[in-house]
Short mmCIF file of C-alpha atoms in Angstrom, two decimals:
data_model
loop_
_atom_site.label_atom_id
_atom_site.label_comp_id
_atom_site.label_asym_id
_atom_site.label_seq_id
_atom_site.Cartn_x
_atom_site.Cartn_y
_atom_site.Cartn_z
CA MET J 61 -34.19 70.75 -43.40
CA LYS J 62 -32.75 72.66 -40.46
CA ASN J 63 -31.89 70.51 -37.45
CA TYR J 64 -32.21 71.71 -33.86
CA TYR J 65 -32.33 69.84 -30.57
CA GLN J 66 -34.06 72.67 -28.64
CA LYS J 67 -35.30 74.87 -31.45
CA GLU J 68 -37.07 77.48 -29.35
CA ILE J 69 -33.98 78.51 -27.41
CA GLU J 70 -31.42 77.85 -30.18
CA THR J 71 -33.27 80.24 -32.53
CA ALA J 72 -34.64 82.63 -29.88
CA PRO J 73 -34.57 86.38 -30.66
CA ARG J 74 -31.59 88.20 -29.14
CA GLU J 75 -33.78 90.11 -26.67
CA GLU J 76 -35.18 86.78 -25.39
CA ILE J 77 -31.65 85.38 -24.88
CA LEU J 78 -30.63 88.56 -23.06
CA LYS J 79 -33.70 88.35 -20.80
CA ILE J 80 -32.79 84.74 -19.87
CA GLN J 81 -29.16 85.73 -19.20
CA ASN J 82 -30.15 88.72 -17.08
CA GLU J 83 -32.48 86.64 -14.90
CA LYS J 84 -29.96 83.81 -14.50
CA ILE J 85 -26.94 85.98 -13.65
CA VAL J 86 -28.76 87.77 -10.80
CA LYS J 87 -29.64 84.40 -9.21
CA GLN J 88 -26.22 82.88 -9.90
CA VAL J 89 -24.20 85.70 -8.31
CA LYS J 90 -26.35 85.48 -5.16
CA HIS J 91 -25.94 81.65 -5.14
CA VAL J 92 -22.13 81.95 -5.39
CA TYR J 93 -21.86 84.81 -2.88
CA ASP J 94 -23.97 82.93 -0.33
CA ASN J 95 -22.27 79.54 -0.77
CA VAL J 96 -18.63 80.06 -1.85
CA PRO J 97 -16.64 81.92 0.85
CA TYR J 98 -13.56 82.14 -1.43
CA TYR J 99 -15.45 84.05 -4.15
CA ARG J 100 -17.38 86.09 -1.56
CA ASP J 101 -14.00 87.33 -0.25
CA LEU J 102 -12.94 88.27 -3.80
CA MET J 103 -16.20 90.22 -4.27
CA ASP J 104 -15.88 91.90 -0.88
CA LYS J 105 -12.31 92.97 -1.69
CA LYS J 106 -13.61 94.52 -4.91
CA GLY J 107 -16.50 96.18 -3.07
CA VAL J 108 -19.16 94.34 -5.06
CA LYS J 109 -22.37 92.98 -3.54
CA PRO J 110 -24.87 90.62 -5.24
CA GLU J 111 -27.44 93.44 -5.43
CA ASP J 112 -25.00 95.43 -7.63
CA ILE J 113 -25.49 92.82 -10.37
CA LYS J 114 -28.80 93.56 -12.11
CA GLY J 115 -27.98 91.86 -15.43
CA VAL J 116 -25.15 90.74 -17.70
CA ASP J 117 -24.03 94.34 -18.31
CA ASP J 118 -22.88 94.37 -14.68
CA ILE J 119 -20.75 91.20 -15.00
CA LYS J 120 -17.70 93.38 -15.64
CA LYS J 121 -17.93 94.57 -12.00
CA LEU J 122 -17.17 91.02 -10.78
CA PRO J 123 -13.66 89.69 -10.08
CA PHE J 124 -12.05 87.17 -12.44
CA LEU J 125 -11.25 83.57 -11.57
CA THR J 126 -8.16 81.84 -12.95
CA LYS J 127 -6.67 78.36 -12.90
CA ASP J 128 -4.51 79.51 -9.97
CA ASP J 129 -7.68 80.11 -7.94
CA LEU J 130 -8.91 76.63 -8.86
CA ARG J 131 -5.63 75.10 -7.70
CA GLU J 132 -5.68 77.10 -4.49
CA CYS J 133 -9.25 75.93 -3.78
CA TYR J 134 -8.60 72.26 -4.60
CA PRO J 135 -10.58 70.16 -3.95
CA TYR J 136 -13.71 71.61 -2.31
CA GLY J 137 -13.08 75.36 -2.03
CA LEU J 138 -15.31 76.43 -4.95
CA LEU J 139 -18.13 73.97 -4.30
CA ALA J 140 -21.44 75.85 -4.09
CA THR J 141 -23.78 73.02 -2.99
CA ASP J 142 -23.76 70.34 -0.32
CA LEU J 143 -21.62 67.38 -1.31
CA LYS J 144 -24.68 65.11 -0.92
CA ASP J 145 -26.28 66.98 -3.86
CA CYS J 146 -23.33 66.16 -6.16
CA VAL J 147 -23.42 63.00 -8.25
CA ARG J 148 -20.14 63.19 -10.20
CA ILE J 149 -16.77 64.81 -10.62
CA GLN J 150 -14.76 65.31 -13.80
CA SER J 151 -11.15 66.40 -13.78
CA THR J 152 -8.35 67.81 -15.85
CA SER J 153 -4.63 67.72 -15.15
CA GLY J 154 -3.21 70.79 -13.45
CA THR J 155 0.01 72.58 -14.40
CA THR J 156 2.02 71.28 -11.46
CA GLY J 157 0.32 67.98 -10.82
CA LYS J 158 -2.55 69.56 -8.84
CA ARG J 159 -5.67 68.67 -10.74
CA VAL J 160 -8.75 70.75 -11.41
CA VAL J 161 -11.78 68.92 -10.03
CA ALA J 162 -15.24 70.02 -11.21
CA PHE J 163 -18.42 68.90 -9.43
CA TYR J 164 -21.83 68.22 -10.95
CA THR J 165 -25.34 67.85 -9.59
CA GLN J 166 -27.73 65.73 -11.66
CA HIS J 167 -29.24 68.98 -12.97
CA ASP J 168 -25.76 70.15 -14.08
CA ILE J 169 -25.22 66.88 -15.97
CA ASP J 170 -28.65 67.16 -17.64
CA LEU J 171 -27.86 70.67 -18.91
CA TRP J 172 -24.38 69.65 -20.07
CA GLU J 173 -25.78 66.66 -21.95
CA ASP J 174 -28.38 68.96 -23.56
CA CYS J 175 -25.51 71.13 -24.84
CA CYS J 176 -23.78 68.06 -26.32
CA ALA J 177 -27.09 66.92 -27.82
CA ARG J 178 -27.39 70.30 -29.57
CA ALA J 179 -23.94 69.73 -31.09
CA ILE J 180 -24.87 66.25 -32.32
CA VAL J 181 -28.13 67.44 -33.88
CA ALA J 182 -26.34 70.41 -35.49
CA ALA J 183 -24.05 67.85 -37.14
CA GLY J 184 -27.12 66.09 -38.56
CA GLY J 185 -27.65 63.57 -35.76
CA SER J 186 -31.02 62.06 -34.81
CA ASN J 187 -32.45 58.98 -33.09
CA GLU J 188 -31.74 57.05 -36.30
CA ASP J 189 -27.97 57.55 -35.98
CA VAL J 190 -25.23 55.37 -34.54
CA VAL J 191 -22.81 57.61 -32.62
CA GLN J 192 -19.32 56.22 -32.01
CA VAL J 193 -17.68 58.01 -29.07
CA CYS J 194 -13.90 57.53 -29.10
CA TYR J 195 -13.06 60.36 -26.70
CA GLY J 196 -11.55 59.10 -23.46
CA TYR J 197 -13.99 58.10 -20.71
CA GLY J 198 -13.36 58.43 -17.00
CA LEU J 199 -12.16 61.75 -15.56
CA PHE J 200 -11.79 63.32 -19.03
CA THR J 201 -15.04 65.11 -20.01
CA GLY J 202 -15.01 64.16 -23.72
CA GLY J 203 -16.39 60.62 -23.45
CA PRO J 204 -19.05 61.20 -20.77
CA GLY J 205 -20.26 64.45 -22.39
CA LEU J 206 -20.81 63.14 -25.93
CA ASN J 207 -22.09 59.83 -24.54
CA GLY J 208 -24.79 61.65 -22.57
CA GLY J 209 -25.61 63.95 -25.49
CA SER J 210 -26.02 60.96 -27.79
CA HIS J 211 -28.42 59.35 -25.32
CA LYS J 212 -30.45 62.57 -25.13
CA VAL J 213 -30.77 62.61 -28.93
CA GLY J 214 -31.84 58.95 -28.81
CA SER J 215 -28.99 57.73 -31.02
CA LEU J 216 -27.51 54.26 -30.61
CA THR J 217 -24.32 55.02 -28.68
CA LEU J 218 -21.06 53.07 -29.04
CA PRO J 219 -19.09 53.99 -25.88
CA MET J 220 -15.72 52.97 -27.33
CA SER J 221 -13.36 55.30 -25.45
CA SER J 222 -9.99 56.03 -27.07
CA GLY J 223 -7.42 53.63 -28.51
CA ASN J 224 -7.63 50.04 -29.80
CA THR J 225 -8.04 51.20 -33.39
CA ASP J 226 -8.68 47.72 -34.80
CA ARG J 227 -11.68 47.34 -32.51
CA GLN J 228 -12.85 50.89 -33.35
CA ILE J 229 -12.83 49.98 -37.04
CA GLN J 230 -14.52 46.62 -36.47
CA PHE J 231 -17.42 48.23 -34.59
CA MET J 232 -17.58 51.17 -36.99
CA MET J 233 -17.99 48.85 -39.97
CA ASP J 234 -20.10 46.09 -38.33
CA LEU J 235 -22.54 48.41 -36.55
CA ASN J 236 -22.66 51.02 -39.35
CA ALA J 237 -21.59 54.02 -37.23
CA THR J 238 -22.80 57.29 -38.79
CA ILE J 239 -21.26 59.93 -36.48
CA LEU J 240 -17.72 59.77 -35.11
CA CYS J 241 -16.73 61.73 -31.97
CA CYS J 242 -13.01 61.98 -31.10
CA THR J 243 -9.97 64.24 -31.32
CA PRO J 244 -9.17 65.41 -34.87
CA SER J 245 -5.75 63.73 -34.79
CA TYR J 246 -7.37 60.40 -33.88
CA ALA J 247 -9.94 60.83 -36.66
CA ALA J 248 -7.06 61.37 -39.08
CA TYR J 249 -5.37 58.22 -37.77
CA ILE J 250 -8.56 56.18 -38.16
CA GLY J 251 -8.81 57.48 -41.75
CA GLU J 252 -5.22 56.42 -42.48
CA THR J 253 -5.71 52.99 -40.88
CA LEU J 254 -8.89 52.38 -42.90
CA ALA J 255 -6.97 53.18 -46.10
CA GLU J 256 -4.12 50.84 -45.06
CA LYS J 257 -6.69 48.07 -44.56
CA GLY J 258 -7.91 48.63 -48.11
CA TYR J 259 -11.14 50.51 -47.32
CA LYS J 260 -12.29 53.42 -49.47
CA PRO J 261 -14.10 56.42 -47.86
CA GLU J 262 -17.40 55.25 -49.37
CA ASP J 263 -17.10 51.84 -47.66
CA ASN J 264 -18.06 53.23 -44.25
CA LYS J 265 -21.48 54.64 -43.29
CA LEU J 266 -20.10 57.72 -41.50
CA LYS J 267 -21.66 61.04 -42.49
CA ALA J 268 -20.29 63.41 -39.83
CA GLY J 269 -17.59 63.78 -37.21
CA ILE J 270 -17.57 65.93 -34.06
CA PHE J 271 -13.96 66.69 -33.26
CA GLY J 272 -12.43 68.78 -30.48
CA ALA J 273 -10.09 68.81 -27.45
CA GLU J 274 -7.08 69.95 -29.50
CA PRO J 275 -6.26 72.64 -32.08
CA TRP J 276 -6.69 71.77 -35.75
CA THR J 277 -6.54 73.64 -39.03
CA GLU J 278 -8.94 73.99 -41.95
CA GLU J 279 -6.39 72.02 -43.95
CA MET J 280 -6.65 69.16 -41.46
CA ARG J 281 -10.46 69.39 -41.57
CA ARG J 282 -10.48 68.93 -45.36
CA SER J 283 -8.02 66.06 -45.11
CA ILE J 284 -10.20 64.22 -42.53
CA GLU J 285 -13.35 64.91 -44.54
CA LYS J 286 -11.72 63.40 -47.60
CA SER J 287 -10.25 60.32 -45.88
CA LEU J 288 -13.47 59.42 -44.04
CA GLY J 289 -16.01 60.76 -46.55
CA ILE J 290 -17.72 62.95 -43.93
CA LYS J 291 -18.43 66.52 -42.88
CA ALA J 292 -16.22 67.43 -39.90
CA TYR J 293 -17.60 69.68 -37.14
CA ASP J 294 -15.69 71.48 -34.40
CA ILE J 295 -16.74 71.39 -30.73
CA TYR J 296 -15.29 73.38 -27.82
CA GLY J 297 -15.43 73.05 -24.08
CA LEU J 298 -13.43 72.98 -20.90
CA THR J 299 -13.83 70.90 -17.76
CA GLU J 300 -13.96 73.99 -15.54
CA ILE J 301 -17.13 75.22 -17.28
CA SER J 302 -18.70 71.74 -17.87
CA GLY J 303 -16.91 69.99 -20.75
CA PRO J 304 -17.46 69.74 -24.51
CA GLY J 305 -20.58 71.45 -25.78
CA VAL J 306 -19.89 74.94 -24.40
CA SER J 307 -19.94 75.79 -28.11
CA PHE J 308 -20.28 73.84 -31.36
CA GLU J 309 -20.28 74.26 -35.12
CA CYS J 310 -23.34 74.21 -37.35
CA GLU J 311 -23.36 73.35 -41.07
CA GLU J 312 -22.08 76.84 -41.96
CA GLN J 313 -18.71 76.00 -40.34
CA THR J 314 -17.77 79.64 -39.73
CA GLY J 315 -17.29 79.47 -35.98
CA MET J 316 -18.91 77.76 -33.01
CA HIS J 317 -22.24 78.83 -31.50
CA ILE J 318 -21.87 79.37 -27.74
CA ASN J 319 -24.82 77.98 -25.73
CA GLU J 320 -25.62 81.43 -24.40
CA ASP J 321 -28.55 80.36 -22.25
CA HIS J 322 -26.01 78.49 -20.07
CA PHE J 323 -22.71 80.36 -20.58
CA TYR J 324 -22.05 84.09 -20.85
CA ALA J 325 -18.95 84.92 -22.91
CA GLU J 326 -16.75 88.01 -22.82
CA ILE J 327 -13.57 88.88 -24.69
CA ILE J 328 -11.01 90.80 -22.65
CA ASP J 329 -7.62 92.34 -23.20
CA PRO J 330 -5.34 89.70 -21.57
CA GLU J 331 -3.01 92.41 -20.26
CA THR J 332 -5.50 94.91 -18.78
CA GLY J 333 -8.63 92.78 -18.22
CA GLU J 334 -10.69 95.40 -20.05
CA VAL J 335 -13.76 94.04 -21.90
CA LEU J 336 -13.39 94.33 -25.69
CA PRO J 337 -16.21 94.80 -28.22
CA ASP J 338 -17.42 91.97 -30.50
CA GLY J 339 -15.08 91.46 -33.44
CA GLU J 340 -11.94 92.23 -31.42
CA LYS J 341 -9.37 89.54 -30.71
CA GLY J 342 -8.72 88.80 -27.04
CA GLU J 343 -8.96 86.30 -24.20
CA LEU J 344 -12.20 84.38 -23.79
CA VAL J 345 -13.88 84.62 -20.37
CA PHE J 346 -16.88 82.48 -19.36
CA THR J 347 -19.51 82.80 -16.65
CA SER J 348 -21.65 79.74 -15.82
CA LEU J 349 -25.22 81.03 -15.72
CA ASP J 350 -27.00 78.04 -14.21
CA LYS J 351 -24.49 75.51 -12.89
CA GLU J 352 -25.33 74.51 -9.33
CA ALA J 353 -22.34 72.60 -7.92
CA PHE J 354 -19.34 74.35 -9.49
CA PRO J 355 -20.46 77.71 -10.90
CA LEU J 356 -17.49 79.77 -12.07
CA LEU J 357 -17.96 83.51 -12.56
CA ARG J 358 -15.71 85.31 -15.06
CA TYR J 359 -13.35 82.37 -15.56
CA ARG J 360 -10.34 83.27 -17.71
CA THR J 361 -9.87 80.46 -20.22
CA LYS J 362 -6.53 81.77 -21.58
CA ASP J 363 -7.86 80.96 -25.08
CA ILE J 364 -7.53 83.80 -27.57
CA CYS J 365 -10.47 84.19 -29.96
CA ILE J 366 -13.02 86.54 -31.55
CA LEU J 367 -16.80 86.69 -31.00
CA SER J 368 -19.20 87.39 -33.86
CA ARG J 369 -22.94 88.12 -33.86
CA LYS J 370 -23.21 88.02 -37.64
CA LYS J 371 -26.48 86.39 -38.73
CA CYS J 372 -25.97 82.69 -39.36
CA SER J 373 -27.61 80.82 -42.24
CA CYS J 374 -28.39 77.89 -39.90
CA GLY J 375 -30.98 80.02 -38.07
CA ARG J 376 -29.27 79.82 -34.68
CA THR J 377 -29.08 83.19 -32.96
CA HIS J 378 -26.40 82.44 -30.35
CA VAL J 379 -23.09 84.28 -30.62
CA LYS J 380 -20.25 82.52 -32.41
CA MET J 381 -16.63 82.17 -31.36
CA THR J 382 -13.74 81.44 -33.69
CA LYS J 383 -11.51 78.44 -33.09
CA PRO J 384 -8.99 79.41 -30.39
CA LEU J 385 -6.27 81.40 -32.19
CA GLY J 386 -3.65 80.80 -29.51
CA ARG J 387 -3.18 81.03 -25.75
CA SER J 388 -2.35 83.86 -23.39
CA ASP J 389 -0.29 81.43 -21.30
CA ASP J 390 2.31 78.79 -22.18
CA MET J 391 -0.02 75.80 -22.32
CA MET J 392 0.31 73.44 -25.28
CA ILE J 393 -2.34 70.96 -26.34
CA ILE J 394 -0.64 67.81 -27.56
CA ARG J 395 -2.82 64.91 -28.76
CA GLY J 396 -5.73 66.37 -26.80
CA VAL J 397 -3.76 66.64 -23.53
CA ASN J 398 -2.94 69.95 -21.79
CA VAL J 399 0.83 70.18 -21.28
CA PHE J 400 2.69 72.99 -19.50
CA PRO J 401 6.48 73.45 -19.62
CA SER J 402 6.33 73.93 -15.82
CA GLN J 403 5.12 70.31 -15.45
CA ILE J 404 8.07 69.06 -17.51
CA GLU J 405 10.51 71.16 -15.52
CA ALA J 406 9.08 69.83 -12.23
CA VAL J 407 9.67 66.21 -13.37
CA LEU J 408 13.23 66.92 -14.58
CA LEU J 409 14.25 68.53 -11.29
CA LYS J 410 12.59 65.80 -9.22
CA GLU J 411 14.45 63.14 -11.23
CA GLY J 412 17.78 64.91 -10.73
CA TYR J 413 18.29 66.43 -14.20
CA THR J 414 19.39 69.94 -15.15
CA PRO J 415 16.75 72.55 -16.02
CA ASN J 416 18.33 72.88 -19.47
CA TYR J 417 15.80 71.34 -21.80
CA GLN J 418 13.89 71.97 -25.00
CA ILE J 419 10.45 70.75 -26.05
CA VAL J 420 9.86 70.19 -29.76
CA VAL J 421 6.29 69.63 -30.94
CA ASP J 422 5.47 68.86 -34.55
CA ARG J 423 2.70 67.24 -36.52
CA LYS J 424 3.43 64.37 -38.89
CA ASN J 425 0.68 62.57 -40.80
CA ASN J 426 -1.89 64.55 -38.78
CA THR J 427 -0.56 63.21 -35.47
CA ASP J 428 1.36 65.32 -32.94
CA THR J 429 4.96 64.36 -32.23
CA PHE J 430 6.37 65.33 -28.83
CA ASP J 431 10.13 65.31 -28.17
CA ILE J 432 11.98 66.55 -25.11
CA TYR J 433 15.74 67.16 -25.31
CA VAL J 434 17.36 67.15 -21.86
CA GLU J 435 20.94 68.16 -21.22
CA LEU J 436 22.87 65.89 -18.91
CA ALA J 437 25.13 67.28 -16.20
CA PRO J 438 28.82 66.35 -16.78
CA GLU J 439 28.72 63.73 -13.99
CA GLN J 440 25.61 62.11 -15.56
CA PHE J 441 27.08 61.78 -19.01
CA SER J 442 27.97 58.31 -20.23
CA ASP J 443 29.11 57.06 -23.61
CA LYS J 444 27.40 53.71 -23.00
CA ILE J 445 24.32 53.66 -25.18
CA SER J 446 22.52 51.16 -22.92
CA ASP J 447 22.93 53.51 -19.91
CA ILE J 448 21.46 56.43 -21.82
CA GLN J 449 18.57 54.35 -23.18
CA SER J 450 17.56 53.00 -19.78
CA ARG J 451 17.64 56.54 -18.32
CA GLU J 452 15.54 57.81 -21.24
CA ALA J 453 12.99 55.03 -20.65
CA ALA J 454 12.78 55.85 -16.91
CA LEU J 455 12.34 59.57 -17.61
CA ASN J 456 9.67 58.80 -20.22
CA GLY J 457 7.76 56.86 -17.53
CA ALA J 458 8.02 59.75 -15.04
CA MET J 459 6.81 62.22 -17.72
CA ARG J 460 3.91 59.97 -18.73
CA SER J 461 2.88 59.68 -15.08
CA MET J 462 2.81 63.50 -14.69
CA LEU J 463 1.43 64.49 -18.10
CA GLY J 464 -0.75 61.53 -19.08
CA ILE J 465 1.15 61.40 -22.37
CA GLY J 466 4.55 59.91 -23.21
CA PRO J 467 7.11 62.16 -24.93
CA LYS J 468 10.18 60.86 -26.77
CA ILE J 469 13.09 61.65 -24.47
CA HIS J 470 16.52 62.54 -25.86
CA LEU J 471 19.29 62.82 -23.25
CA VAL J 472 22.03 64.95 -24.81
CA ALA J 473 25.62 65.84 -23.91
CA PRO J 474 26.38 68.75 -21.55
CA LYS J 475 26.33 72.26 -23.09
CA THR J 476 24.62 71.14 -26.33
CA ILE J 477 21.34 73.05 -25.84
CA THR J 478 21.76 76.63 -27.01
CA ARG J 479 21.71 79.18 -24.19
CA SER J 480 19.80 82.38 -24.80
CA GLU J 481 20.60 85.84 -23.52
CA GLY J 482 16.98 86.66 -22.79
CA LYS J 483 14.05 84.35 -22.12
CA ALA J 484 15.00 80.71 -22.68
CA VAL J 485 13.36 79.23 -25.75
CA ARG J 486 11.89 76.17 -24.07
CA VAL J 487 9.25 75.30 -26.64
CA ILE J 488 9.58 74.92 -30.39
CA ASP J 489 6.14 74.27 -31.83
CA LYS J 490 6.43 73.49 -35.54
CA ARG J 491 2.76 72.63 -36.02
CA LYS J 492 0.82 74.88 -38.37
CA LEU J 493 -2.28 75.18 -36.19
CA HIS J 494 -3.77 78.35 -37.60
CA ASP J 495 -4.42 79.34 -41.16
#
């Protein structure tokens, strides 16, 4: 039996989806132009008026938005409704400590939760399921999004948040959780811990997992499926556009269906900004079609992927995107957290260290490792191990405070990090994230 949360729209004919998109984009551009002076200025500079946008074919006339714009407008500069109409914010860390803050009206939250509900139902979820949400709650969108989606489906929701693995396992086993929602690396860790405790995959009642917020390979998918005895589904989202549920996998597992009645996707050449045809690899750009409080038009995600309109056996007619195949900027995703080398550099300079450093990311036992090697200046160098260790601990604390994740710090002797003639090789990422 095919499972849909909102069957009519999820399986709508292409011309029906296009009609919805065309109607929504005309209203949305007017809403943004009338209510967001920052974007109105961008449109005016480009010589575009709301009446020039008659449908999604005209989206390419609009200016792009980037993370830099979001930082420049922090906190309220892109808000398109009165603050009294907003009921929540969610946030993601920014590249230099300035966060991205996204606003939501109740209507925005309802639509976002519908998108997450579609993902849960596509993974086989119903009101008879027990959904264990181990994404972080709070400012991070993962927990609140899947929590709300689970409520919409009518599932019993376990709002666990991340961490405390013993308690996760206790609730999973005692309450017979059937769907697990978390990062893939945490799912792998739960699988390993269950095995260490003597459980076999068939001992739990899980049937599916909805995993996102970090890159993962097909190899990792199979490994998680085996260790937990489940089918593992991918989910994609970003705080700027709403959160998880922008797109999700169906049982075919050949890409993620974008919820096209709410988000319009384009693929562009990251260098020229030119729109590329379906099937071409490029940077993913999203336009929010019906968000009220924080509607972004032509937001450059920096994720590289491919769109496909190939007919899907699940019956859904919405376009599919591949897993992100890389980034057009230098962002790394480590254990579900966005990390930029510029953040690390900012901490090192603030703490009085040299800008000679190297970041090494690897994946061991399906969990990301994160090491930073920092070269000491000659006057900082000490051969007392206790001095070095206490400095490493202090720097780890400063990094954790900036990044939200603690790297392993290695303070090394002067002149031991290789200098390069051209661009410094700051990041060595040994993870095999793409097949």
